[in-house]
């Protein structure tokens, strides 16, 4: 079998999951297992005066109660993994349990361990904590003001970091004929995977090994960080990510909870399980976004854009999360020019501590925010100079001939042809006609809007030396082993850690093509630090361009060795062996051939190998890409706004994405759909609401609206293919493109619909109430 790359194969993982044979964290049952729960602070900011756990400890099933003081000196603080340089970064220590002060609603105060999961929750209620409430800093701009409550006493104005990139000369700004200014708020949202977080620890006192099953998108990062926090050798700490019901960035982070479970399992010598409650998830799991973005776009009346100046004030929450500091700085600030050849750019980011749950990467991590501000301000600029928003975009696109293209902030976009998906999307949606229809409808009093976003995003981080230079406390390479068994069946080990993306299928396709064997002969192994030496996990849409590339390289190495064995058996030179569709054949001599399976057997038996060749057929690769990859595309949304109710209905959603070579069009399209759902969710429905005291008012699924399938029109998705030169697959990531592109596309559509009312911006989410108010005000009511 060959040529399955590019074919829309159904996901190989689904039959197992759909028939209930998945093994998620809560399915894990170990003999003698105890259950854990974490008492969390109800205050956003308070001193802990006293903790009395006597009543809880009297419950017969309760085994232990730990407080922050009990653990002092025994477990280290949880470090951030992205120490962005040159920004005066101030990292406040985050201990696994608060010691004398809680800093957000949800901050851990005590860990309770009991024989069963009911007793453990009963025990939580019996712990008496005396707090002295303190004023809270909640919103970032207010938290920076003189006199605002300090989240950490020694960090002035709550400023965790102040980062700058790019400078613009005064003459450039002064020579602009047009300046458009706007302040956008990309609100805080919750990743909300179907499965909440979980951890199960098991300690073997004989071997001194600790095994931790946890909902991690990157088990090796968990192992690396937790080995330091728990003071255990990486060789004695095994981290396994079981099947996972999604992550969306929320399971990248190394959390206090996982450290606590590892600690308790070791301390008590019995397995301990912790499953996060849904309501707990809202306050104890990292949130996404929460950035106030002030933008100024400069240019000429003819639509030539000359400069963009951006200030981002980011709410980092009470502590620096694993990736948090990098999201609003590097990920955001280097992408502010988007797909446009704007020669001058500058970005300044303030990262601010507040008494709220920490924020971290959430699908897109910085890129949706960067894309939002540029795609929104470009629409406002088009409006200002009376130009069609498509024309303005076209006029300023980084031209196809300029690739690899260096943007104003110094990033080198690997490959691009922005006109291609734009043209295709315009044709699909029939843009000219759509605009005419819109005019007609407006005359009839109907509010139809057309929104466009021509995005580019950065993903598939690499190389590792760049990661080091930008303060990432890890590498960004990937690792794979392709092991061929005597029968010719194959096990592939990959360091990426899929949790819904379909790597077993996609990577299987890559190997099937390389080795010319059926998909069913290939098994994939992921997510276990004992099986895979080292890796950096799944996030930043890196698995295909980096992990998939590592798989392809390892498979190529297998073929290289197999060719030598075939040449030896066929008494030919290795260069004369052609390998096609699983058959090794001597060039020009039909019939002189060996199958892949025959060579697999020969390699493993080692009865007749070339002189000096080692037995077996197995290869490993470590791939460190030379650059990031930059997928791009065009999303066009048509909406209708109901004048009477402010409700928004999406009439059409057309997207044309270019993610380089598409490995599996079906799973890739699934990724686009999922990404769009989360982006549209941000634009229209989702949003964390905090009171001025720091209480989360949207902490249940009754108060926080997640997108539902029925809210969407059919998504008309297609691809163009502009290969990436930075990996052997020519592939770019697709996991986040839908989110990045859709937020401004939907907003632009609604703002276009509301154009008759002169409104330029409304804070997301665009709830019917907000939209209705704008219409009422516009109509002079
Ligand atoms: N793919 C393809 N061709 C390409 C690129 C990707 O066919 N050129 C397909 C493959 O099936 C691949 C999938 O798309 O398995 C995603 O690949 P990639 O873009 O490399 O992204 P990752 O696998 O690294 O996944 C991470 C990305 C991110 S950052 C978030 S957040 C996210 C997402 O994936 N979270 C998800 N998609 C998710 N999907 C599910 N179901 N659950 C999540 O938590």
mmCIF file of C-alpha atoms in Angstrom, residues 16-154:
data_model
loop_
_atom_site.group_PDB
_atom_site.id
_atom_site.type_symbol
_atom_site.label_atom_id
_atom_site.label_comp_id
_atom_site.label_asym_id
_atom_site.label_seq_id
_atom_site.Cartn_x
_atom_site.Cartn_y
_atom_site.Cartn_z
ATOM 1 C CA UNK A 16 -11.586 1.956 20.115
ATOM 2 C CA UNK A 17 -12.823 5.212 21.611
ATOM 3 C CA UNK A 18 -16.352 4.962 20.225
ATOM 4 C CA UNK A 19 -16.834 1.456 21.568
ATOM 5 C CA UNK A 20 -15.904 2.510 25.082
ATOM 6 C CA UNK A 21 -12.478 0.920 25.038
ATOM 7 C CA UNK A 22 -10.536 4.083 25.706
ATOM 8 C CA UNK A 23 -8.607 4.341 28.963
ATOM 9 C CA UNK A 24 -8.988 7.798 30.428
ATOM 10 C CA UNK A 25 -7.550 8.866 33.770
ATOM 11 C CA UNK A 26 -10.691 8.092 35.714
ATOM 12 C CA UNK A 27 -10.726 4.558 34.261
ATOM 13 C CA UNK A 28 -7.481 3.787 36.055
ATOM 14 C CA UNK A 29 -8.075 1.712 39.166
ATOM 15 C CA UNK A 30 -5.121 0.514 41.204
ATOM 16 C CA UNK A 31 -5.147 -1.845 44.192
ATOM 17 C CA UNK A 32 -5.262 0.069 47.484
ATOM 18 C CA UNK A 33 -5.865 3.342 45.708
ATOM 19 C CA UNK A 34 -6.683 6.415 47.788
ATOM 20 C CA UNK A 35 -8.586 9.481 46.625
ATOM 21 C CA UNK A 36 -7.537 13.103 46.860
ATOM 22 C CA UNK A 37 -9.331 16.429 46.850
ATOM 23 C CA UNK A 38 -7.974 19.931 47.159
ATOM 24 C CA UNK A 39 -9.486 22.583 49.380
ATOM 25 C CA UNK A 40 -9.417 25.815 47.438
ATOM 26 C CA UNK A 41 -9.580 29.400 48.472
ATOM 27 C CA UNK A 42 -12.983 31.096 48.255
ATOM 28 C CA UNK A 43 -11.201 34.474 48.457
ATOM 29 C CA UNK A 44 -9.342 36.239 45.675
ATOM 30 C CA UNK A 45 -6.871 37.602 48.179
ATOM 31 C CA UNK A 46 -6.558 36.833 51.865
ATOM 32 C CA UNK A 47 -4.167 36.005 54.667
ATOM 33 C CA UNK A 48 -4.485 32.487 56.010
ATOM 34 C CA UNK A 49 -4.683 32.964 59.783
ATOM 35 C CA UNK A 50 -5.307 29.385 60.850
ATOM 36 C CA UNK A 51 -6.174 25.994 59.367
ATOM 37 C CA UNK A 52 -7.871 23.464 61.595
ATOM 38 C CA UNK A 53 -8.180 20.006 60.061
ATOM 39 C CA UNK A 54 -9.012 18.098 63.279
ATOM 40 C CA UNK A 55 -12.611 17.373 62.400
ATOM 41 C CA UNK A 56 -11.652 16.141 58.945
ATOM 42 C CA UNK A 57 -8.959 13.887 60.355
ATOM 43 C CA UNK A 58 -11.494 12.334 62.714
ATOM 44 C CA UNK A 59 -13.477 10.902 59.795
ATOM 45 C CA UNK A 60 -12.535 7.219 59.771
ATOM 46 C CA UNK A 61 -11.812 7.097 56.027
ATOM 47 C CA UNK A 62 -9.534 10.129 56.036
ATOM 48 C CA UNK A 63 -5.875 9.186 55.750
ATOM 49 C CA UNK A 64 -4.082 12.524 55.626
ATOM 50 C CA UNK A 65 -4.459 16.275 55.371
ATOM 51 C CA UNK A 66 -1.539 18.374 54.138
ATOM 52 C CA UNK A 67 -1.317 22.149 54.315
ATOM 53 C CA UNK A 68 1.166 24.514 52.692
ATOM 54 C CA UNK A 69 3.106 24.726 55.958
ATOM 55 C CA UNK A 70 3.345 20.916 56.172
ATOM 56 C CA UNK A 71 4.974 20.836 52.762
ATOM 57 C CA UNK A 72 7.409 23.710 53.277
ATOM 58 C CA UNK A 73 10.883 22.572 52.297
ATOM 59 C CA UNK A 74 9.532 19.262 51.014
ATOM 60 C CA UNK A 75 8.261 20.251 47.555
ATOM 61 C CA UNK A 76 9.690 23.107 45.565
ATOM 62 C CA UNK A 77 7.705 25.863 43.896
ATOM 63 C CA UNK A 78 6.353 25.212 40.392
ATOM 64 C CA UNK A 79 8.532 27.175 37.965
ATOM 65 C CA UNK A 80 7.409 28.853 34.769
ATOM 66 C CA UNK A 81 8.940 27.324 31.663
ATOM 67 C CA UNK A 82 9.112 30.472 29.587
ATOM 68 C CA UNK A 83 11.471 32.991 31.151
ATOM 69 C CA UNK A 84 11.297 35.654 28.462
ATOM 70 C CA UNK A 85 14.591 37.591 28.499
ATOM 71 C CA UNK A 86 15.149 41.365 28.542
ATOM 72 C CA UNK A 87 11.778 42.234 30.053
ATOM 73 C CA UNK A 88 12.632 42.541 33.726
ATOM 74 C CA UNK A 89 10.683 39.348 34.409
ATOM 75 C CA UNK A 90 9.720 38.915 38.034
ATOM 76 C CA UNK A 91 8.749 35.384 38.920
ATOM 77 C CA UNK A 92 6.968 35.006 42.240
ATOM 78 C CA UNK A 93 7.288 31.510 43.725
ATOM 79 C CA UNK A 94 4.170 29.391 43.363
ATOM 80 C CA UNK A 95 4.118 26.771 46.088
ATOM 81 C CA UNK A 96 1.883 23.745 45.495
ATOM 82 C CA UNK A 97 -0.292 24.860 48.430
ATOM 83 C CA UNK A 98 -0.569 28.448 49.607
ATOM 84 C CA UNK A 99 1.475 28.971 52.760
ATOM 85 C CA UNK A 100 0.196 32.091 54.454
ATOM 86 C CA UNK A 101 -1.657 33.943 51.747
ATOM 87 C CA UNK A 102 -4.100 32.970 49.009
ATOM 88 C CA UNK A 103 -3.911 34.928 45.785
ATOM 89 C CA UNK A 104 -6.890 33.835 43.705
ATOM 90 C CA UNK A 105 -10.203 32.073 44.062
ATOM 91 C CA UNK A 106 -9.137 28.474 43.490
ATOM 92 C CA UNK A 107 -5.657 28.745 45.039
ATOM 93 C CA UNK A 108 -4.926 25.432 46.791
ATOM 94 C CA UNK A 109 -5.036 25.562 50.589
ATOM 95 C CA UNK A 110 -5.076 21.927 51.737
ATOM 96 C CA UNK A 111 -4.761 18.480 50.223
ATOM 97 C CA UNK A 112 -7.010 15.785 51.668
ATOM 98 C CA UNK A 113 -6.520 12.085 51.133
ATOM 99 C CA UNK A 114 -9.149 9.472 51.994
ATOM 100 C CA UNK A 115 -10.105 5.907 51.265
ATOM 101 C CA UNK A 116 -12.905 6.839 48.881
ATOM 102 C CA UNK A 117 -13.950 9.765 46.739
ATOM 103 C CA UNK A 118 -17.047 10.559 48.802
ATOM 104 C CA UNK A 119 -15.246 10.704 52.108
ATOM 105 C CA UNK A 120 -12.613 12.949 50.668
ATOM 106 C CA UNK A 121 -15.199 15.502 49.618
ATOM 107 C CA UNK A 122 -16.977 15.277 52.984
ATOM 108 C CA UNK A 123 -13.640 15.939 54.638
ATOM 109 C CA UNK A 124 -13.107 19.109 52.621
ATOM 110 C CA UNK A 125 -16.173 20.591 54.275
ATOM 111 C CA UNK A 126 -14.787 19.840 57.717
ATOM 112 C CA UNK A 127 -11.574 21.794 57.328
ATOM 113 C CA UNK A 128 -11.849 25.114 59.047
ATOM 114 C CA UNK A 129 -9.751 27.888 57.539
ATOM 115 C CA UNK A 130 -9.631 31.307 59.115
ATOM 116 C CA UNK A 131 -8.986 33.944 56.475
ATOM 117 C CA UNK A 132 -8.437 37.667 56.722
ATOM 118 C CA UNK A 133 -9.703 39.035 53.436
ATOM 119 C CA UNK A 134 -7.567 41.565 51.554
ATOM 120 C CA UNK A 135 -8.466 43.910 48.721
ATOM 121 C CA UNK A 136 -7.919 42.310 45.339
ATOM 122 C CA UNK A 137 -6.330 43.479 42.091
ATOM 123 C CA UNK A 138 -8.503 42.055 39.330
ATOM 124 C CA UNK A 139 -8.209 43.925 36.042
ATOM 125 C CA UNK A 140 -4.775 44.470 34.582
ATOM 126 C CA UNK A 141 -4.864 48.177 33.808
ATOM 127 C CA UNK A 142 -6.234 48.965 37.266
ATOM 128 C CA UNK A 143 -3.761 46.598 38.901
ATOM 129 C CA UNK A 144 -0.885 48.678 37.463
ATOM 130 C CA UNK A 145 -2.140 51.901 39.019
ATOM 131 C CA UNK A 146 -0.428 53.505 41.987
ATOM 132 C CA UNK A 147 -2.028 52.291 45.186
ATOM 133 C CA UNK A 148 -3.571 49.124 43.700
ATOM 134 C CA UNK A 149 -3.422 46.093 46.013
ATOM 135 C CA UNK A 150 -0.179 44.187 45.492
ATOM 136 C CA UNK A 151 -0.492 40.521 44.590
ATOM 137 C CA UNK A 152 3.109 39.939 45.658
ATOM 138 C CA UNK A 153 4.432 42.514 48.103
ATOM 139 C CA UNK A 154 7.820 42.928 46.462
#
